[in-house]
């Protein structure tokens, strides 16, 4: 069952009971563009930058473009509220929203619009908007798992001091397939990806800004894990490391395929370094079918055994 939510997302019902069979979209082979942007203190500059970068991706053939987490605002607690926009009240008054909508319609592409700080009803959210080729908003995902960390002598950062957490998973039907959306720290939670896979997603897009402290060890690992576990494509897009702020960003925007050259599962097929760049790579959703044929995880899954997880969680 598909439901329209208050936040405008076409969200697939969140129960695990019904497994959506894989259905490939009409266009199942196309190019994706990942715009790894350098984010400055100058919001206007960030917007111009994003528009130019989307154009570069389109010129290289991208039909689906992904932007980074916080592409219009430095990734810093000090700036989130100052740079936030309200996308619901008057969309024309939101320059970032309008830019994404116009870019999508002008180029006739689907845009997973990274994330931006959003004001709504007095709450601040870390929000990703997805636009279709007609420029209309198709979905809005609010980061579900906020990034709070305290690593002694290294990094201390608490998104939850500023942001409220979203509480809805987001899967959106687009011409470029059924897209699950997560924002950065959301990628660490296999349950969310499993839910998207169960609901027939072809790709999960995670705009992200992993830190230098955790990026080297975890960024590639979690992308490949989500792709391999779920036999699905995973795309990530980060700001570049030279972005403004004390928070140092890992970068490395990437595309991971469920299978590569017949056998390799969860293989990185395109990636970047830490500098500003646009990564354009080909997606072929038939790789999902191939990998699920090669190793039919879904048939082998033992839900009867995993029942204990739910039961143990239910205990006080
Ligand atoms: N912006 C984020 O959510 C960062 C997440 C991160 O770095 C992690 O290690 O998790």
Short mmCIF file of C-alpha atoms and ligand atoms in Angstrom, two decimals, residues 69-70 75 80 126 143 145-149 151 155 157 159 183-189 207-215 218-219 222 247-248 250, ligand 1:
data_model
loop_
_atom_site.label_atom_id
_atom_site.label_comp_id
_atom_site.label_asym_id
_atom_site.label_seq_id
_atom_site.Cartn_x
_atom_site.Cartn_y
_atom_site.Cartn_z
CA UNK A 69 24.10 16.47 2.84
CA UNK A 70 23.97 20.22 3.70
CA UNK A 75 27.81 21.38 8.17
CA UNK A 80 21.89 25.13 10.65
CA UNK A 126 17.84 17.88 8.26
CA UNK A 143 16.95 12.48 8.71
CA UNK A 145 19.01 8.90 12.90
CA UNK A 146 20.68 12.08 14.10
CA UNK A 147 24.46 12.07 14.36
CA UNK A 148 25.53 12.44 17.98
CA UNK A 149 29.10 11.46 18.71
CA UNK A 151 35.03 10.48 20.69
CA UNK A 155 35.32 14.82 17.75
CA UNK A 157 29.20 16.70 17.69
CA UNK A 159 22.99 17.06 15.81
CA UNK A 183 20.71 10.90 5.12
CA UNK A 184 24.28 10.14 6.20
CA UNK A 185 24.10 8.51 9.68
CA UNK A 186 20.90 6.75 8.47
CA UNK A 187 23.25 4.49 6.45
CA UNK A 188 24.58 2.87 9.62
CA UNK A 189 21.20 1.31 10.34
CA UNK A 207 23.42 12.27 0.81
CA UNK A 208 26.06 12.28 3.56
CA UNK A 209 28.88 14.18 5.24
CA UNK A 210 30.86 11.51 7.05
CA UNK A 211 33.53 12.90 9.33
CA UNK A 212 37.26 12.42 8.90
CA UNK A 213 37.23 10.58 12.23
CA UNK A 214 34.95 7.78 11.02
CA UNK A 215 35.02 8.05 7.24
CA UNK A 218 33.31 3.09 7.90
CA UNK A 219 32.13 5.03 4.83
CA UNK A 222 28.69 0.61 5.24
CA UNK A 247 33.93 19.64 10.98
CA UNK A 248 36.26 17.94 8.53
CA UNK A 250 35.64 12.65 4.44
N1 LIG B 1 26.57 13.71 9.05
C1 LIG B 1 26.55 12.52 9.62
O1 LIG B 1 25.50 11.94 9.87
C2 LIG B 1 27.90 11.94 9.90
C3 LIG B 1 27.85 10.47 10.23
C4 LIG B 1 29.18 9.89 10.52
O2 LIG B 1 30.23 10.49 10.28
C5 LIG B 1 29.22 8.56 11.12
O3 LIG B 1 30.33 8.10 11.43
O4 LIG B 1 28.16 7.92 11.29
#
